[in-house]
Structure formats: C-alpha cells, structure tokens
mmCIF file of C-alpha atoms in Angstrom:
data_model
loop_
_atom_site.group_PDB
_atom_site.id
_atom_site.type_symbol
_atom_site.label_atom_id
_atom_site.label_comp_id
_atom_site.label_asym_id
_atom_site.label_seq_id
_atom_site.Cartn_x
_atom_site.Cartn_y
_atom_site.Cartn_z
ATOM 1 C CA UNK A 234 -67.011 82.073 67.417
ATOM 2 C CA UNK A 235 -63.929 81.332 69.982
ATOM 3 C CA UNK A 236 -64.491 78.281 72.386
ATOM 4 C CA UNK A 237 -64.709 80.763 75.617
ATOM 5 C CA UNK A 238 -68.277 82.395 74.013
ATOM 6 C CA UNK A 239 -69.138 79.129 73.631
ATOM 7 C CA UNK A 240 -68.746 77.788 77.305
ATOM 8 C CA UNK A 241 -66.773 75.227 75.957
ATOM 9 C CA UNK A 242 -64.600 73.001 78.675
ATOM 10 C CA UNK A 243 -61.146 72.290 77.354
ATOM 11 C CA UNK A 244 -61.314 69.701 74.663
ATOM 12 C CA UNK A 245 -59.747 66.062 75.203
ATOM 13 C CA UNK A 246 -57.566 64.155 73.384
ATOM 14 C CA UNK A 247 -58.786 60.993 73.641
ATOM 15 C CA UNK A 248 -61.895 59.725 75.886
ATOM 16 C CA UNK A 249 -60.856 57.279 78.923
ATOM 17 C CA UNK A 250 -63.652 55.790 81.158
ATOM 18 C CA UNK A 251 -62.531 57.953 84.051
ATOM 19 C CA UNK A 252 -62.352 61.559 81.215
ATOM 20 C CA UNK A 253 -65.013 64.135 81.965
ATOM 21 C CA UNK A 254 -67.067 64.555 78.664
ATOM 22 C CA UNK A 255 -66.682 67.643 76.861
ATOM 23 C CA UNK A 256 -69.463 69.991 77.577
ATOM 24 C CA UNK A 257 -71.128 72.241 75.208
ATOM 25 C CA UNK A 258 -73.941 74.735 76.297
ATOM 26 C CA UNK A 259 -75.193 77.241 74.087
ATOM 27 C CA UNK A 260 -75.891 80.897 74.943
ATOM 28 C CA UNK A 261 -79.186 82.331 74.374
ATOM 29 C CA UNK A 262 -79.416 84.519 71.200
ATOM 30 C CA UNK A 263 -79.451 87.975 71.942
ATOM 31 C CA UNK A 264 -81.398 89.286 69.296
ATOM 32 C CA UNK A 265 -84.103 87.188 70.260
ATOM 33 C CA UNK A 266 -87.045 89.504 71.911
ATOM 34 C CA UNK A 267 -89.309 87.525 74.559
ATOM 35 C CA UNK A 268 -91.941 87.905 72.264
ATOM 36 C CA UNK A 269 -90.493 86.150 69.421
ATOM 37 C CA UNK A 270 -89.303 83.033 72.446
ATOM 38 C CA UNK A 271 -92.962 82.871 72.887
ATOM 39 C CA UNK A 272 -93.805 82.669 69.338
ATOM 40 C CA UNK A 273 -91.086 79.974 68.829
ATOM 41 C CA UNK A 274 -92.351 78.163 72.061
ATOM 42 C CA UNK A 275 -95.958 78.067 71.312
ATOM 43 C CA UNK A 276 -95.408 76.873 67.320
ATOM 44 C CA UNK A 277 -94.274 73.767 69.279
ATOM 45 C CA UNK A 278 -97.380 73.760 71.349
ATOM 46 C CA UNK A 279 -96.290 72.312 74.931
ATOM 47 C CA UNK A 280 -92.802 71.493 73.593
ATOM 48 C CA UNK A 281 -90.458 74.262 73.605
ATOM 49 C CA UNK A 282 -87.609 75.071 71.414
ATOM 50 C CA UNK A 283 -84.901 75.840 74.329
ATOM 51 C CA UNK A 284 -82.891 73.513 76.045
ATOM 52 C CA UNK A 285 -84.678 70.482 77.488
ATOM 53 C CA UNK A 286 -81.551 69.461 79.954
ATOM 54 C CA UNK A 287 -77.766 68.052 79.139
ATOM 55 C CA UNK A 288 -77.438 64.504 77.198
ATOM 56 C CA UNK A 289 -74.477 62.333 77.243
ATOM 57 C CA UNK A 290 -73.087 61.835 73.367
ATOM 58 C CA UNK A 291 -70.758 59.170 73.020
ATOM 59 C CA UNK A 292 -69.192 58.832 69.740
ATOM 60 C CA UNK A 293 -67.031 56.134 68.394
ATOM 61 C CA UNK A 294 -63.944 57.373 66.896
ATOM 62 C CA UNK A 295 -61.417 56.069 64.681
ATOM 63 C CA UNK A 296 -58.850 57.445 62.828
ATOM 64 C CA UNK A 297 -57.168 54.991 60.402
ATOM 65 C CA UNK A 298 -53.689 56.816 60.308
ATOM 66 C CA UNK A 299 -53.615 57.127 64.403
ATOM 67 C CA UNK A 300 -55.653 54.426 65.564
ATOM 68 C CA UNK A 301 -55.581 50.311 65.716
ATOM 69 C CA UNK A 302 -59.726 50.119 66.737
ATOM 70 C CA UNK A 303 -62.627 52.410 67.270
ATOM 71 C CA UNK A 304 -62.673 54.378 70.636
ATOM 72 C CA UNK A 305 -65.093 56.347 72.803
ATOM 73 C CA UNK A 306 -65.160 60.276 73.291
ATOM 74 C CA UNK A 307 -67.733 61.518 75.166
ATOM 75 C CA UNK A 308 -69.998 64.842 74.988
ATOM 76 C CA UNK A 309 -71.803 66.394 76.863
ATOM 77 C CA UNK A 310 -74.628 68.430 74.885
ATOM 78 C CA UNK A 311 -77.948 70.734 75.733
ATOM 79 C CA UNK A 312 -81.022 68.952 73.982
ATOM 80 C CA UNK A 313 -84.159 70.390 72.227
ATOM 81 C CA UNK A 314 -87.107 68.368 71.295
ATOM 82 C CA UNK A 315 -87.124 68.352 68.087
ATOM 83 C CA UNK A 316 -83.187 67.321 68.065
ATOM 84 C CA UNK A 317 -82.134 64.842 65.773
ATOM 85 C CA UNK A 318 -79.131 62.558 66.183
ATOM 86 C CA UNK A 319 -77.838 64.160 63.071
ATOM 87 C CA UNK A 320 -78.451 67.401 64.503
ATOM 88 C CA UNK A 321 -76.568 66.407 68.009
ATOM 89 C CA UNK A 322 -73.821 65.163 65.457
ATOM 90 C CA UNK A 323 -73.724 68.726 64.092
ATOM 91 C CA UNK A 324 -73.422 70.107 67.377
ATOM 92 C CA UNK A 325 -70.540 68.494 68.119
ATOM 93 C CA UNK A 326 -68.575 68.905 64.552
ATOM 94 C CA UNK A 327 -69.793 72.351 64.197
ATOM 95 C CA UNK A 328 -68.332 73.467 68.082
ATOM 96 C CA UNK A 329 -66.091 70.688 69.612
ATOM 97 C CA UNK A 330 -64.891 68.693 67.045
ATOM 98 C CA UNK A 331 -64.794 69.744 63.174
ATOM 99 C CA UNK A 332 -62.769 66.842 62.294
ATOM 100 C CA UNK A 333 -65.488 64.524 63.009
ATOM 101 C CA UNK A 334 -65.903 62.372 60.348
ATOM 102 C CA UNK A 335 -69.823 61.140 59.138
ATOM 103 C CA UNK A 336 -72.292 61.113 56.153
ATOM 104 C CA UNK A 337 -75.286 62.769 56.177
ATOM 105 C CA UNK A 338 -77.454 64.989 52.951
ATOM 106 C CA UNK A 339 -81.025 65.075 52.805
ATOM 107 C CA UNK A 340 -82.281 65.246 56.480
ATOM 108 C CA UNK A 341 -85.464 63.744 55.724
ATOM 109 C CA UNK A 342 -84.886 60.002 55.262
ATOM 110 C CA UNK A 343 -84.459 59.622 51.236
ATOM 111 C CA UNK A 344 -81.142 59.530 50.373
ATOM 112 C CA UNK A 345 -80.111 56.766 53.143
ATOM 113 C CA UNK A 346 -76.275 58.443 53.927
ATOM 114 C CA UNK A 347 -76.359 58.714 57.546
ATOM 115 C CA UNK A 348 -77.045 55.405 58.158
ATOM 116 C CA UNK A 349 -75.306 54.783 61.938
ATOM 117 C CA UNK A 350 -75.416 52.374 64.750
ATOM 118 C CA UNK A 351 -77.398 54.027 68.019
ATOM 119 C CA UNK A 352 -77.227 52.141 71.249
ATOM 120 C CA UNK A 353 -77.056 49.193 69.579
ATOM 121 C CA UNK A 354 -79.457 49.462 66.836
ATOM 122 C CA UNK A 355 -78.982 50.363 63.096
ATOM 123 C CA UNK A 356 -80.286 53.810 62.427
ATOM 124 C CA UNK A 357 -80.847 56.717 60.427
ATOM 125 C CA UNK A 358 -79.419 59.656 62.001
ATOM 126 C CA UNK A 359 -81.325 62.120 60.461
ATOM 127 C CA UNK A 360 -84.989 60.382 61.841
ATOM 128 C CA UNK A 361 -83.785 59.229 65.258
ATOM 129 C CA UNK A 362 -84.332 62.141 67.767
ATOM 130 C CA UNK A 363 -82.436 62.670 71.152
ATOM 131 C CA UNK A 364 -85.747 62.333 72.928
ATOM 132 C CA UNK A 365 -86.686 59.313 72.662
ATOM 133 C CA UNK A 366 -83.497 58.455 74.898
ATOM 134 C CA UNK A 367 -83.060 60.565 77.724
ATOM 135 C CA UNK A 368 -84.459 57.754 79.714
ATOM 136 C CA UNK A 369 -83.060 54.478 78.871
ATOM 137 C CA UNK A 370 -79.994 53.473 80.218
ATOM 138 C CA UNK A 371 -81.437 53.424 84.195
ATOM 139 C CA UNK A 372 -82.065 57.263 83.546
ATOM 140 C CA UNK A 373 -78.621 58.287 82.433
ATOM 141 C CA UNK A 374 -79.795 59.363 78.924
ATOM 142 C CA UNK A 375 -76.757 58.228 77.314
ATOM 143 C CA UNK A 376 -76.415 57.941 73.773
ATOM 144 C CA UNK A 377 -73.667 55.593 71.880
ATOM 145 C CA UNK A 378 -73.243 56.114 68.406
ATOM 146 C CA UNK A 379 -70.622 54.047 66.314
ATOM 147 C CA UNK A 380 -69.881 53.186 62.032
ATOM 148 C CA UNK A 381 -71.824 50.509 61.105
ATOM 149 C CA UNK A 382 -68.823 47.736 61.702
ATOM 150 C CA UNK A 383 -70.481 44.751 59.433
ATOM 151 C CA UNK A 384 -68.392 47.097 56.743
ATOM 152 C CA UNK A 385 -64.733 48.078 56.679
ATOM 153 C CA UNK A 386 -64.357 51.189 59.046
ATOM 154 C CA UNK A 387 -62.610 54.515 56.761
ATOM 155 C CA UNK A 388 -63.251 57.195 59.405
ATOM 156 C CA UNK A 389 -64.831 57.672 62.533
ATOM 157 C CA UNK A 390 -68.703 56.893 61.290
ATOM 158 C CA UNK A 391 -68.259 56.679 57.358
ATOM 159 C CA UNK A 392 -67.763 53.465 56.274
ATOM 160 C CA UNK A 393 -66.169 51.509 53.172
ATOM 161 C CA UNK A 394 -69.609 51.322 50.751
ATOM 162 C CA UNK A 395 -68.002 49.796 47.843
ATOM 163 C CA UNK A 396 -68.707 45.860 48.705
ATOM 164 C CA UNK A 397 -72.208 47.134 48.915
ATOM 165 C CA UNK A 398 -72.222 48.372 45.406
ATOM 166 C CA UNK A 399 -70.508 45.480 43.726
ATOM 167 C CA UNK A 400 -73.382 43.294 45.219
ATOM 168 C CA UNK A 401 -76.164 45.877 43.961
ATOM 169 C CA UNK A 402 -74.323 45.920 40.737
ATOM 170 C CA UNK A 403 -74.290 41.202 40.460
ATOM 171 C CA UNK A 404 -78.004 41.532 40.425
ATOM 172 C CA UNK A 405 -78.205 43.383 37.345
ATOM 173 C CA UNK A 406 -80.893 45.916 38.838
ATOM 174 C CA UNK A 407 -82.129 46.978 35.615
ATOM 175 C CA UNK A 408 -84.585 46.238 33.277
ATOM 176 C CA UNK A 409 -83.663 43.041 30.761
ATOM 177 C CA UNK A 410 -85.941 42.654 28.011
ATOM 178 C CA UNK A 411 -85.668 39.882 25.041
ATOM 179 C CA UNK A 412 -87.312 42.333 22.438
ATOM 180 C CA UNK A 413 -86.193 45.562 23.657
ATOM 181 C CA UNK A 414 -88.813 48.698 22.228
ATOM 182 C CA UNK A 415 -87.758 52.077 20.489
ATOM 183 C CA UNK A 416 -87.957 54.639 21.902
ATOM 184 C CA UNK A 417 -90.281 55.942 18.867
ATOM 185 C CA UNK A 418 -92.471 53.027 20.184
ATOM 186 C CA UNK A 419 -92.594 55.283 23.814
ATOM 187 C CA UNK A 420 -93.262 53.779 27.224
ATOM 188 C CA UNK A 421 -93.733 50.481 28.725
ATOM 189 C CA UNK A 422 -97.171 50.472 29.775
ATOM 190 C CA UNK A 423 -98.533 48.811 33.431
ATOM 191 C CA UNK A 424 -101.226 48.402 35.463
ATOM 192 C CA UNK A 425 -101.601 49.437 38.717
ATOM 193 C CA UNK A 426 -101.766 45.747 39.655
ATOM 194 C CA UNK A 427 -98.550 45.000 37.730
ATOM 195 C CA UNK A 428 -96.944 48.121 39.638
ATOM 196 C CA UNK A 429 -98.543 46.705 43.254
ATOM 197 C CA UNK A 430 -96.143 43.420 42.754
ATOM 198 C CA UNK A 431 -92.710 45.056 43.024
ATOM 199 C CA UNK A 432 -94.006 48.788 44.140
ATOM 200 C CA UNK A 433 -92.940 47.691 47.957
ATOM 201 C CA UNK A 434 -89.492 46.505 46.856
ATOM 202 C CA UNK A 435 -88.658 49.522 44.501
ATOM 203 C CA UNK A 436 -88.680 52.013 47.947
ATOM 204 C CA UNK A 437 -85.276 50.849 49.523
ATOM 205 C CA UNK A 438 -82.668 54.121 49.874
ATOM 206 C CA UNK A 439 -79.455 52.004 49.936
ATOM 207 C CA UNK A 440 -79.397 53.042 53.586
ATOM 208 C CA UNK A 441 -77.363 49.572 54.460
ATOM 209 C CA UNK A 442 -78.846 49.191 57.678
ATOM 210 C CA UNK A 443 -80.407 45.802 57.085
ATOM 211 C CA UNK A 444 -76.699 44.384 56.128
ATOM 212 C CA UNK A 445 -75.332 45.935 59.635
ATOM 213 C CA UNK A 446 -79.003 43.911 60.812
ATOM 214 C CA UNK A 447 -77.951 40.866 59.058
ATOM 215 C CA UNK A 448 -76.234 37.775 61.264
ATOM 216 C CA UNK A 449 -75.118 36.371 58.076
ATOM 217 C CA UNK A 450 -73.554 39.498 56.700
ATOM 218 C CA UNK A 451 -71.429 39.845 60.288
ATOM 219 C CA UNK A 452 -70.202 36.327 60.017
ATOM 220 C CA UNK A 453 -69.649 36.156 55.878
ATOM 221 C CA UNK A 454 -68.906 39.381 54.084
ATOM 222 C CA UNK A 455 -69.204 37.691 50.992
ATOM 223 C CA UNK A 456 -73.181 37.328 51.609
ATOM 224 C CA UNK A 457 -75.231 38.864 49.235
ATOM 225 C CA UNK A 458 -77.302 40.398 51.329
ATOM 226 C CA UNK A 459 -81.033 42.088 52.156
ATOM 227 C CA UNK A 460 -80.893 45.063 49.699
ATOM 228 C CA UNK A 461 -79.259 43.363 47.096
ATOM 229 C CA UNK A 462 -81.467 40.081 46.925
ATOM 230 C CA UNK A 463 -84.533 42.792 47.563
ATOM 231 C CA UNK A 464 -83.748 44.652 44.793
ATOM 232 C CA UNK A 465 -83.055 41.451 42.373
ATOM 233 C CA UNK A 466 -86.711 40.352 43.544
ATOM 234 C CA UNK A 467 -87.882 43.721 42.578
ATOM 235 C CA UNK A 468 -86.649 43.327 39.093
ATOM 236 C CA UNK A 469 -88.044 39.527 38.992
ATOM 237 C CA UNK A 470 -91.319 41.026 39.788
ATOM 238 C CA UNK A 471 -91.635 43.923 37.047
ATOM 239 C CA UNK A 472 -93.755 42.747 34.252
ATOM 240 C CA UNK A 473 -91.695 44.475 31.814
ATOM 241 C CA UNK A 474 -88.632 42.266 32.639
ATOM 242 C CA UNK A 475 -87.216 39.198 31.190
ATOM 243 C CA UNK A 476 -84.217 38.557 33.213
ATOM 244 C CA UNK A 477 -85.118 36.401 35.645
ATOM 245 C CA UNK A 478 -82.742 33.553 34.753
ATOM 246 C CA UNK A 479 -79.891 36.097 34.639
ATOM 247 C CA UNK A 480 -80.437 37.461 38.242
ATOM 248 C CA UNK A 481 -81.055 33.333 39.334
ATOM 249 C CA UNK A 482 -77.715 32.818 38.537
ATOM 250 C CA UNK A 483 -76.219 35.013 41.132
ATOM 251 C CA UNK A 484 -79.646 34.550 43.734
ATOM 252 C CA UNK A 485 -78.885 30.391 43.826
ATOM 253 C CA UNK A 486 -74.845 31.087 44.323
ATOM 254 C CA UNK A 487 -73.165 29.491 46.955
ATOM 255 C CA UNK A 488 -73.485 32.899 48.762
ATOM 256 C CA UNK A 489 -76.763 34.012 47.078
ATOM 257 C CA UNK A 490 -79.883 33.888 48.803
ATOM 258 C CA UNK A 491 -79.564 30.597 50.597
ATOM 259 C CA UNK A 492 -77.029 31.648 53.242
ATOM 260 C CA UNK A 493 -79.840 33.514 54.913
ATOM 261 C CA UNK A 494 -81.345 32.241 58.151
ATOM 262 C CA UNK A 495 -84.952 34.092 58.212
ATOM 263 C CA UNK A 496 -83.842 35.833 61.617
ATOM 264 C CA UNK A 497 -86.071 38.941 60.119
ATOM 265 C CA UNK A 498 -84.233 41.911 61.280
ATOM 266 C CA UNK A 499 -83.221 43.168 58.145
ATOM 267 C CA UNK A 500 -86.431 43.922 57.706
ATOM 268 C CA UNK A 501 -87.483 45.337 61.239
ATOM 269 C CA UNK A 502 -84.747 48.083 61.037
ATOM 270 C CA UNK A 503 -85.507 48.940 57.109
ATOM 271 C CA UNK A 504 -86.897 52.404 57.750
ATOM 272 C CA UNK A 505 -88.897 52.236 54.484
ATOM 273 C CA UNK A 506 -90.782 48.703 54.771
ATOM 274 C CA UNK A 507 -89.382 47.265 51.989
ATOM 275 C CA UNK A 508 -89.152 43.717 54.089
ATOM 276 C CA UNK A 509 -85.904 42.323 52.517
ATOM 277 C CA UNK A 510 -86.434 38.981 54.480
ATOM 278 C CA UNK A 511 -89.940 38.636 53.028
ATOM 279 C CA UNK A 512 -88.047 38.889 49.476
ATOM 280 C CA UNK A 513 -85.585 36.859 50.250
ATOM 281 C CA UNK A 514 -87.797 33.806 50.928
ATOM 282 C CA UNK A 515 -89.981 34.497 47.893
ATOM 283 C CA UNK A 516 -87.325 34.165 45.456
ATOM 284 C CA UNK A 517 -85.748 31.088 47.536
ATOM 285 C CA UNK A 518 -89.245 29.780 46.318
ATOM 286 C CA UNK A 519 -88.957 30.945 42.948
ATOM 287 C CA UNK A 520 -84.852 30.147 42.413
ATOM 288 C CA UNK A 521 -85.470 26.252 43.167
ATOM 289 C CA UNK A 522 -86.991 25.978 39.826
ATOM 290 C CA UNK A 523 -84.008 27.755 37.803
ATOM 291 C CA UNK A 524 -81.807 25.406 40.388
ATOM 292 C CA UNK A 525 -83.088 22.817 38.468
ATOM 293 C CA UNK A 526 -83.118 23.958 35.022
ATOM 294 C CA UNK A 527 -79.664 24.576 35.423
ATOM 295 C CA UNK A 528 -78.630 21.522 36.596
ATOM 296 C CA UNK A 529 -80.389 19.695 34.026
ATOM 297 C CA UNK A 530 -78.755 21.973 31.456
ATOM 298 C CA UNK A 531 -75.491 21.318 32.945
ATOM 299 C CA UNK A 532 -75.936 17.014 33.448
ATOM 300 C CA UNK A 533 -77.570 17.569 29.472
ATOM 301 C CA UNK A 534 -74.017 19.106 28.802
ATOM 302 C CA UNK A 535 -71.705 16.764 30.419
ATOM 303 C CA UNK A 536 -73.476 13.757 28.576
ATOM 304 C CA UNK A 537 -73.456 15.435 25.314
ATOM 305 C CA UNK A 538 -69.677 16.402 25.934
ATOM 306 C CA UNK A 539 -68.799 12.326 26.943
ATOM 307 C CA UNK A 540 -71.022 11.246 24.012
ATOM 308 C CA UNK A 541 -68.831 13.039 21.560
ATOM 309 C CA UNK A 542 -65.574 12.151 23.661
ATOM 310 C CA UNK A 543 -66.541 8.662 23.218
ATOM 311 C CA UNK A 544 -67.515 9.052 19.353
ATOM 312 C CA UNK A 545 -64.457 10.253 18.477
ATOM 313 C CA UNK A 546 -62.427 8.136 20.075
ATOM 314 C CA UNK A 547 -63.949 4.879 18.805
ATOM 315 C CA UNK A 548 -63.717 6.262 15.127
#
C-alpha cells in the first residue's frame, strides 16, 4: 500500500524538538458493512474498535553504524482501546518505518522478548496498552519508549542479552543431585508442599525488566542480578536438589547477592510476581552459613598447607 493511501505526511530523517511528528491515520475498510461496525463495536460493549483520537509515539532510536547515542523520532498515531504498545510499535514499522528495530513473539506475556522502557518504567510491550496514557503528561498523551539502557544498546529497542545469559548460566539453574536416578527408576516424585516452596520462583520469563529496575545493575554491570539470584533460590528450594553449596559459591561472590540494596523494584515491575528482592534476601540468610563453611575450609587449608611447609623443612 503506497504512503499517499495511507495519509502518510512525508517521513523525517531524524526527529528535532522543533520536527512535526510523522502522522499516520488509517482509512476505514471498505469492505466493512455498517452492520458488521456494529457487530465489532458492540463485542467491545461501550468501547469501540475505531479510532479513539491521535497519540504522540516517541521512539528512541539508535543506529550503531550512524549514530553516537539514542535519539527521539516522534509519531503521531490513531489509537483503539484495546491497542497495545506492541501493537502501536507495529503501526509504526508496518507503515512509517520498517527499519525499526525491536523484539517482540508471543503477545501474551510468556516469552518475555519485548521487554521496553515506557515513560520511564520497565515494561512489557505486548501488556501495556495505549490507554492507560492518553492522560498523563498534563493531558498531552505522550508516550516515550526507549531499549532498556542498563544493557549494551544493538539497535534501536533490542538490546545486547548475552551478559544476561552468562549470569543465568553461573547459577547452574539445573537440577544437581549427589545420587542421580535412572531413568528406568522414572520421575522424581513431590508434594504439593515441596512444589509450593520454589513454585513462585520457577514463573520468571527472562523478561530482564527487574535488571533495567535494579540501582545496582545501572551502577555495576557485573552484578548478578534479580533473575539470576531468583532463579539460583529457586533451585536451592527444590527438594530434589543437592547443589546448594555449588550455587553459594557464586550467590556469596564479591558481586553475588550482597551488592543488593533491598530498594524492591525489581520486584514491583516483575510482571509475573516472582519477587526477586524477596529471594534475594532469603538466600543472603541462607549463604551466611556456606560463608562460613567456606572460610573455615579455607583457614583449615592454609594451616594444613603451613603445617606441612614447616614439617618438611625442619626434616
């Protein structure tokens, strides 16, 4: 469809703070009867389908072969009700911009890819809906979306998730047992109480939106972070798991769980209530314990390595 059906202003290069945002306005469909606009209108009850007014749509750009930081371009869009920041994204890709760079697959808040940062707050695109912002702002219904920035920028609003991994990957998220079963001997059976410990802590997507949350995260990258520390208490918790001193190993690091402040809003964002700052200061409580143990190990070491030191040398 050309750019003239779609009463399409001429694009812009780059957005300035004096540019005029790009407007898009969609044209009724024509093979659309009035009856079937009714239909569609009253399956929504009061809230119809059509255009509920224009939205600004500010979107952070950056393009690592053109640009040195992040910049604005602005968008003006026709809203629906049930819209969807994802779906406003898609508006724009699909008719203004196709080289608009962002993550997105399931649409219904499981797979955690769109994770994005909306006026301010760490979101999931695809559960965030236009609505809920055509006030703020003194009325100007603006909406500012950038990359979460607590991770290495690639492209526009896709971000760099490899640090994330390798963290995920130190806490050795998997079950460690000391007698492992075969499989002749079939599953590992629990309880439903057993399950209740570490059910809450099993639910978290890998959306990253507590680590763009995270003060500590911002000011040392090297952090290991909500999700990661979560999902090593998760583990810790299973009753089918013996690898508790393992995972303490990494949890009482010099950037393992004790780095972290309690400030709590890794877990207000977390869109699945997995409370990764509740976690974090359970198995601060736990770690102190295998703190100790491996201190004493280590001090039992050292003396046993100068006792021998001093054996041999005197014979």
């Amino acid at each position: 469809m050309s750019a003239q059906a779609l009463n399409i202003q001429p694009t812009l290069s780059q957005s300035t703070n004096n540019a005029q945002p790009t407007l898009y306005t969609p044209q009724p469909k024509a093979d659309q009867t009035a009856e079937q606009q009714k239909m569609a209108q009253d399956s929504h009850g009061s809230k119809s389908i059509e255009s509920n007014g224009i939205i600004k749509v500010t979107v952070m750009r950056y393009r690592p072969d053109q640009d040195a930081k992040p910049w604005p371009e602005s968008f003006d869009i026709e809203w629906t009700y049930d819209m969807s920041i994802l779906d406003a994204l898609g508006v724009i890709k699909d008719n203004l911009r196709p080289e608009l760079a962002y993550r997105w697959s399931c649409r219904m808040e499981v797979c955690g890819s769109c994770g994005m940062v909306v006026n301010g707050v760490p979101k999931l695109a695809c559960s965030t809906f236009v609505r809920d912002y055509v006030n703020q702002n003194g009325g100007t219904g603006e909406i500012i979306i950038g990359a979460m920035d607590n991770f290495p920028i690639e492209k526009d609003l896709i971000v760099d998730t490899q640090p994330f991994i390798e963290k995920l990957e130190s806490v050795s998220p998997y079950i460690i047992s000391k007698n492992p079963r075969p499989l002749s001997a079939k599953e590992y059976r629990q309880t439903p109480k057993q399950l209740a410990k570490y059910k809450k802590y099993s639910m978290c997507i890998n959306c990253m939106l507590c680590y763009q949350a995270c003060p500590q995260v911002g000011l040392n990258a090297d952090f290991l972070g909500p999700a990661a520390s979560a999902l090593a208490h998760r583990y810790n918790l299973d009753s089918r798991d013996d690898g508790k001193r393992i995972r303490f190993k990494t949890l009482n690091e010099e950037n393992g769980i004790w780095p972290c402040t309690f400030v709590g809003y890794c877990s207000d964002v977390c869109p699945k209530q997995v409370d990764p700052a509740g976690a974090i200061q359970q198995a601060k409580a736990q770690g102190v314990g295998y703190w100790a143990m491996d201190l004493f190990s280590k001090d039992s070491k050292q003396t046993s390595s100068k006792q021998k030191n001093t054996q041999q040398q005197e014979s």
